[in-house]
Amino acid sequence: MGRYAFYPGCAAKGASKELYESTVAVAEKLGIELVELPEFSCCGAGVLEEVKEAVDLAVNARNLAYAEKRGLDIVTVCSTCLLVLRKTKYLLDSDEDLREEVNEILSEAGLKYKGTVNVKHFHWVILEEFGEEGLRGKVVKPLSGKKVYPYYGCHTVRPQSILGFESSENPQSLERIIRALGAEPVSGKRRLECCGFHAFWPAPNLSMKLTGVNLLDAKQCGADCITTPCPLCHMNLDANQSRALKEVGENSKIPVLHLPQLIGLALGIDPKKLGLHRNIVPVSC
């Protein structure tokens, strides 16, 4: 199996520790080696770009350059980190002048961005390494009879020109994984819509309404649970679920699992190792 520079992002090391725990447990079970580089720093989550683009690019080119020094592609479990890092790579690879400008900044730290590594989401790696059938062969506790709502959110699929793993209009990666685990994907019309996380502070009520209608869509599809590859979406859908449901006049809750948690259950990993006790809405195993 492959060896990757693991970029967990801030959420998985802080507010979403269960995502970090479940990712490490699943990778170990599948034989995927994750090397967490101590030199990695926060990607800035797009906020740095609003202050000064050159700083944003330099910070993330630095992350990419350290992975290049190890000769390892980067794998992350945060959709926003994925987008920010891939956008940096896209801009630097397509603009030689910009790359030279950023490399002049990096030279002060003895670094140079060359464009030799890729950035992938953890579930992309699983599908690339195993495929749907290969993953199915690793399942020891099929999730038979379970209906799972695959919630993509924004940053794993849009914009397609930067992300590019699959169609931004009709992605199927989560459905493929859900089927491989023995469950049934129930895809609703809101699976690709924004949860409103990045609008929470300036417009909390609107953010919670967006989350609420997404939760309702999953319920109307008859889902037993929701799974998402994004920790920020997970925070809104799980930790903020009571508030979001109140915004749309609903109170019946639905469990929300990080994608590695769902995979881990089917692989027979102990729920505690998957951090399921940390989820706000209880998950029945």
GROMACS .gro file of C-alpha atoms in nm:
model
  285
    1MET     CA    1   0.000   0.000   0.000
    2GLY     CA    2   0.097   0.363  -0.043
    3ARG     CA    3   0.288   0.598   0.186
    4TYR     CA    4   0.166   0.956   0.221
    5ALA     CA    5   0.245   1.281   0.399
    6PHE     CA    6  -0.053   1.315   0.632
    7TYR     CA    7  -0.199   1.665   0.655
    8PRO     CA    8  -0.481   1.634   0.912
    9GLY     CA    9  -0.561   2.004   0.928
   10CYS     CA   10  -0.658   2.199   1.238
   11ALA     CA   11  -1.011   2.063   1.289
   12ALA     CA   12  -0.901   1.700   1.310
   13LYS     CA   13  -0.638   1.790   1.571
   14GLY     CA   14  -0.878   2.006   1.772
   15ALA     CA   15  -1.256   2.022   1.756
   16SER     CA   16  -1.288   1.695   1.559
   17LYS     CA   17  -1.038   1.466   1.732
   18GLU     CA   18  -1.260   1.171   1.645
   19LEU     CA   19  -1.182   1.230   1.278
   20TYR     CA   20  -0.810   1.207   1.346
   21GLU     CA   21  -0.857   0.892   1.556
   22SER     CA   22  -1.076   0.717   1.301
   23THR     CA   23  -0.852   0.811   1.007
   24VAL     CA   24  -0.542   0.672   1.177
   25ALA     CA   25  -0.729   0.355   1.277
   26VAL     CA   26  -0.865   0.295   0.925
   27ALA     CA   27  -0.530   0.365   0.759
   28GLU     CA   28  -0.360   0.118   0.992
   29LYS     CA   29  -0.625  -0.146   0.923
   30LEU     CA   30  -0.591  -0.101   0.547
   31GLY     CA   31  -0.211  -0.085   0.549
   32ILE     CA   32  -0.193   0.276   0.427
   33GLU     CA   33   0.108   0.450   0.583
   34LEU     CA   34   0.043   0.806   0.699
   35VAL     CA   35   0.352   1.014   0.783
   36GLU     CA   36   0.260   1.328   0.974
   37LEU     CA   37   0.523   1.591   0.902
   38PRO     CA   38   0.608   1.814   1.201
   39GLU     CA   39   0.684   2.101   0.962
   40PHE     CA   40   0.325   2.128   0.838
   41SER     CA   41   0.135   2.443   0.937
   42CYS     CA   42  -0.227   2.561   0.908
   43CYS     CA   43  -0.345   2.620   0.551
   44GLY     CA   44  -0.525   2.940   0.653
   45ALA     CA   45  -0.865   2.801   0.545
   46GLY     CA   46  -0.892   3.064   0.272
   47VAL     CA   47  -0.887   3.349   0.526
   48LEU     CA   48  -0.522   3.440   0.461
   49GLU     CA   49  -0.607   3.488   0.095
   50GLU     CA   50  -0.845   3.767   0.191
   51VAL     CA   51  -0.563   3.946   0.373
   52LYS     CA   52  -0.280   3.898   0.125
   53GLU     CA   53  -0.268   3.640  -0.154
   54ALA     CA   54   0.112   3.618  -0.158
   55VAL     CA   55   0.117   3.521   0.210
   56ASP     CA   56  -0.152   3.258   0.156
   57LEU     CA   57   0.037   3.109  -0.138
   58ALA     CA   58   0.370   3.112   0.044
   59VAL     CA   59   0.228   2.939   0.353
   60ASN     CA   60   0.079   2.660   0.147
   61ALA     CA   61   0.368   2.634  -0.098
   62ARG     CA   62   0.580   2.580   0.214
   63ASN     CA   63   0.359   2.284   0.313
   64LEU     CA   64   0.386   2.142  -0.037
   65ALA     CA   65   0.764   2.195  -0.044
   66TYR     CA   66   0.815   1.998   0.277
   67ALA     CA   67   0.617   1.706   0.132
   68GLU     CA   68   0.832   1.731  -0.181
   69LYS     CA   69   1.146   1.702   0.031
   70ARG     CA   70   1.013   1.369   0.158
   71GLY     CA   71   0.900   1.259  -0.188
   72LEU     CA   72   0.546   1.200  -0.061
   73ASP     CA   73   0.207   1.301  -0.195
   74ILE     CA   74  -0.011   1.476   0.062
   75VAL     CA   75  -0.331   1.319   0.194
   76THR     CA   76  -0.577   1.521   0.402
   77VAL     CA   77  -0.912   1.458   0.571
   78CYS     CA   78  -1.029   1.819   0.557
   79SER     CA   79  -1.213   1.936   0.248
   80THR     CA   80  -1.116   2.299   0.300
   81CYS     CA   81  -0.748   2.208   0.342
   82LEU     CA   82  -0.782   1.999   0.027
   83LEU     CA   83  -0.916   2.292  -0.173
   84VAL     CA   84  -0.665   2.545  -0.039
   85LEU     CA   85  -0.363   2.320  -0.099
   86ARG     CA   86  -0.480   2.210  -0.444
   87LYS     CA   87  -0.561   2.569  -0.541
   88THR     CA   88  -0.209   2.673  -0.441
   89LYS     CA   89  -0.062   2.393  -0.652
   90TYR     CA   90  -0.290   2.480  -0.945
   91LEU     CA   91  -0.190   2.849  -0.940
   92LEU     CA   92   0.182   2.788  -0.899
   93ASP     CA   93   0.196   2.514  -1.162
   94SER     CA   94   0.020   2.731  -1.420
   95ASP     CA   95   0.204   3.061  -1.361
   96GLU     CA   96   0.583   3.057  -1.376
   97ASP     CA   97   0.617   3.419  -1.268
   98LEU     CA   98   0.399   3.361  -0.963
   99ARG     CA   99   0.597   3.046  -0.878
  100GLU     CA  100   0.923   3.240  -0.893
  101GLU     CA  101   0.779   3.512  -0.669
  102VAL     CA  102   0.667   3.257  -0.410
  103ASN     CA  103   0.994   3.065  -0.431
  104GLU     CA  104   1.182   3.385  -0.355
  105ILE     CA  105   0.989   3.401  -0.027
  106LEU     CA  106   1.048   3.030   0.042
  107SER     CA  107   1.420   3.066  -0.023
  108GLU     CA  108   1.452   3.249   0.309
  109ALA     CA  109   1.368   2.917   0.475
  110GLY     CA  110   1.587   2.716   0.239
  111LEU     CA  111   1.286   2.577   0.052
  112LYS     CA  112   1.175   2.564  -0.311
  113TYR     CA  113   0.841   2.458  -0.456
  114LYS     CA  114   0.888   2.235  -0.761
  115GLY     CA  115   0.538   2.099  -0.827
  116THR     CA  116   0.632   1.733  -0.785
  117VAL     CA  117   0.366   1.620  -0.535
  118ASN     CA  118  -0.009   1.579  -0.552
  119VAL     CA  119  -0.273   1.653  -0.287
  120LYS     CA  120  -0.551   1.400  -0.227
  121HIS     CA  121  -0.842   1.344   0.006
  122PHE     CA  122  -0.821   1.032   0.221
  123HIS     CA  123  -1.123   0.869   0.058
  124TRP     CA  124  -0.977   0.932  -0.290
  125VAL     CA  125  -0.671   0.737  -0.178
  126ILE     CA  126  -0.885   0.448  -0.054
  127LEU     CA  127  -1.064   0.426  -0.389
  128GLU     CA  128  -0.737   0.456  -0.583
  129GLU     CA  129  -0.564   0.191  -0.372
  130PHE     CA  130  -0.850  -0.060  -0.346
  131GLY     CA  131  -1.142   0.034  -0.570
  132GLU     CA  132  -1.497  -0.051  -0.470
  133GLU     CA  133  -1.443  -0.427  -0.496
  134GLY     CA  134  -1.112  -0.423  -0.311
  135LEU     CA  135  -1.262  -0.229  -0.022
  136ARG     CA  136  -1.557  -0.467  -0.011
  137GLY     CA  137  -1.309  -0.750   0.034
  138LYS     CA  138  -1.178  -0.582   0.351
  139VAL     CA  139  -1.521  -0.556   0.514
  140VAL     CA  140  -1.579  -0.788   0.811
  141LYS     CA  141  -1.899  -0.631   0.948
  142PRO     CA  142  -2.114  -0.532   0.648
  143LEU     CA  143  -2.349  -0.243   0.714
  144SER     CA  144  -2.635  -0.444   0.565
  145GLY     CA  145  -2.977  -0.285   0.582
  146LYS     CA  146  -2.840   0.060   0.663
  147LYS     CA  147  -2.937   0.357   0.449
  148VAL     CA  148  -2.661   0.617   0.441
  149TYR     CA  149  -2.693   0.971   0.308
  150PRO     CA  150  -2.366   1.079   0.137
  151TYR     CA  151  -2.314   1.448   0.212
  152TYR     CA  152  -2.034   1.592  -0.002
  153GLY     CA  153  -2.070   1.961   0.079
  154CYS     CA  154  -1.865   2.202  -0.131
  155HIS     CA  155  -1.491   2.166  -0.111
  156THR     CA  156  -1.437   1.805  -0.217
  157VAL     CA  157  -1.609   1.856  -0.552
  158ARG     CA  158  -1.603   2.227  -0.647
  159PRO     CA  159  -1.448   2.380  -0.847
  160GLN     CA  160  -1.384   2.080  -1.069
  161SER     CA  161  -1.098   2.256  -1.249
  162ILE     CA  162  -0.897   2.251  -0.925
  163LEU     CA  163  -1.027   1.938  -0.752
  164GLY     CA  164  -1.079   1.719  -1.056
  165PHE     CA  165  -1.114   1.377  -0.894
  166GLU     CA  166  -1.471   1.332  -1.017
  167SER     CA  167  -1.767   1.517  -1.163
  168SER     CA  168  -1.872   1.821  -0.960
  169GLU     CA  169  -2.228   1.778  -1.088
  170ASN     CA  170  -2.274   1.410  -1.011
  171PRO     CA  171  -1.992   1.274  -0.792
  172GLN     CA  172  -2.010   0.907  -0.697
  173SER     CA  173  -1.710   0.844  -0.470
  174LEU     CA  174  -1.912   0.838  -0.147
  175GLU     CA  175  -2.182   0.619  -0.301
  176ARG     CA  176  -1.916   0.373  -0.416
  177ILE     CA  177  -1.769   0.350  -0.067
  178ILE     CA  178  -2.109   0.315   0.098
  179ARG     CA  179  -2.199   0.028  -0.135
  180ALA     CA  180  -1.864  -0.139  -0.071
  181LEU     CA  181  -1.941  -0.131   0.302
  182GLY     CA  182  -2.265  -0.321   0.243
  183ALA     CA  183  -2.498  -0.025   0.301
  184GLU     CA  184  -2.737   0.150   0.063
  185PRO     CA  185  -2.662   0.508  -0.044
  186VAL     CA  186  -2.970   0.730  -0.046
  187SER     CA  187  -2.874   1.043  -0.237
  188GLY     CA  188  -3.089   1.349  -0.198
  189LYS     CA  189  -3.098   1.679  -0.383
  190ARG     CA  190  -2.906   1.856  -0.103
  191ARG     CA  191  -2.601   1.625  -0.096
  192LEU     CA  192  -2.389   1.879  -0.289
  193GLU     CA  193  -2.524   2.192  -0.125
  194CYS     CA  194  -2.336   2.413   0.122
  195CYS     CA  195  -2.388   2.353   0.495
  196GLY     CA  196  -2.317   2.720   0.568
  197PHE     CA  197  -2.019   2.659   0.796
  198HIS     CA  198  -1.809   2.945   0.661
  199ALA     CA  199  -2.106   3.182   0.699
  200PHE     CA  200  -2.174   3.087   1.061
  201TRP     CA  201  -2.011   3.390   1.226
  202PRO     CA  202  -2.143   3.668   0.999
  203ALA     CA  203  -2.484   3.503   0.942
  204PRO     CA  204  -2.550   3.232   1.204
  205ASN     CA  205  -2.924   3.198   1.144
  206LEU     CA  206  -2.877   3.154   0.769
  207SER     CA  207  -2.597   2.904   0.831
  208MET     CA  208  -2.818   2.701   1.063
  209LYS     CA  209  -3.107   2.711   0.817
  210LEU     CA  210  -2.885   2.574   0.540
  211THR     CA  211  -2.770   2.295   0.773
  212GLY     CA  212  -3.128   2.230   0.880
  213VAL     CA  213  -3.265   2.184   0.528
  214ASN     CA  214  -2.977   1.948   0.449
  215LEU     CA  215  -3.062   1.739   0.756
  216LEU     CA  216  -3.428   1.734   0.654
  217ASP     CA  217  -3.334   1.613   0.306
  218ALA     CA  218  -3.150   1.317   0.457
  219LYS     CA  219  -3.448   1.235   0.675
  220GLN     CA  220  -3.690   1.259   0.382
  221CYS     CA  221  -3.469   1.011   0.193
  222GLY     CA  222  -3.519   0.762   0.476
  223ALA     CA  223  -3.153   0.771   0.581
  224ASP     CA  224  -3.045   0.600   0.902
  225CYS     CA  225  -2.739   0.824   0.918
  226ILE     CA  226  -2.536   1.082   0.726
  227THR     CA  227  -2.170   1.053   0.636
  228THR     CA  228  -1.940   1.332   0.521
  229PRO     CA  229  -1.572   1.364   0.426
  230CYS     CA  230  -1.555   1.721   0.566
  231PRO     CA  231  -1.498   1.797   0.937
  232LEU     CA  232  -1.643   2.145   0.901
  233CYS     CA  233  -1.964   2.009   0.752
  234HIS     CA  234  -1.963   1.751   1.030
  235MET     CA  235  -1.950   2.025   1.296
  236ASN     CA  236  -2.258   2.193   1.155
  237LEU     CA  237  -2.448   1.870   1.091
  238ASP     CA  238  -2.360   1.703   1.422
  239ALA     CA  239  -2.250   1.951   1.690
  240ASN     CA  240  -2.494   2.220   1.572
  241GLN     CA  241  -2.775   1.981   1.481
  242SER     CA  242  -3.018   2.082   1.757
  243ARG     CA  243  -2.990   2.448   1.664
  244ALA     CA  244  -3.014   2.373   1.290
  245LEU     CA  245  -3.326   2.158   1.331
  246LYS     CA  246  -3.490   2.427   1.542
  247GLU     CA  247  -3.438   2.672   1.253
  248VAL     CA  248  -3.649   2.450   1.026
  249GLY     CA  249  -3.909   2.347   1.283
  250GLU     CA  250  -3.784   1.990   1.334
  251ASN     CA  251  -3.654   1.806   1.641
  252SER     CA  252  -3.593   1.444   1.537
  253LYS     CA  253  -3.217   1.387   1.527
  254ILE     CA  254  -3.007   1.177   1.290
  255PRO     CA  255  -2.651   1.047   1.352
  256VAL     CA  256  -2.371   1.203   1.145
  257LEU     CA  257  -2.050   1.005   1.097
  258HIS     CA  258  -1.716   1.114   0.959
  259LEU     CA  259  -1.649   0.896   0.655
  260PRO     CA  260  -1.356   0.714   0.826
  261GLN     CA  261  -1.586   0.632   1.118
  262LEU     CA  262  -1.835   0.467   0.881
  263ILE     CA  263  -1.558   0.277   0.704
  264GLY     CA  264  -1.404   0.175   1.036
  265LEU     CA  265  -1.727   0.020   1.161
  266ALA     CA  266  -1.747  -0.201   0.852
  267LEU     CA  267  -1.381  -0.296   0.895
  268GLY     CA  268  -1.460  -0.420   1.245
  269ILE     CA  269  -1.264  -0.151   1.431
  270ASP     CA  270  -1.365  -0.089   1.793
  271PRO     CA  271  -1.608   0.208   1.807
  272LYS     CA  272  -1.397   0.372   2.078
  273LYS     CA  273  -1.090   0.368   1.850
  274LEU     CA  274  -1.308   0.546   1.595
  275GLY     CA  275  -1.396   0.817   1.848
  276LEU     CA  276  -1.769   0.752   1.813
  277HIS     CA  277  -1.816   0.842   2.181
  278ARG     CA  278  -1.714   1.198   2.086
  279ASN     CA  279  -2.000   1.247   1.837
  280ILE     CA  280  -2.268   1.478   1.972
  281VAL     CA  281  -2.566   1.293   1.825
  282PRO     CA  282  -2.531   0.935   1.956
  283VAL     CA  283  -2.434   0.670   1.702
  284SER     CA  284  -2.586   0.326   1.751
  285CYS     CA  285  -2.332   0.059   1.652
   0.00000   0.00000   0.00000
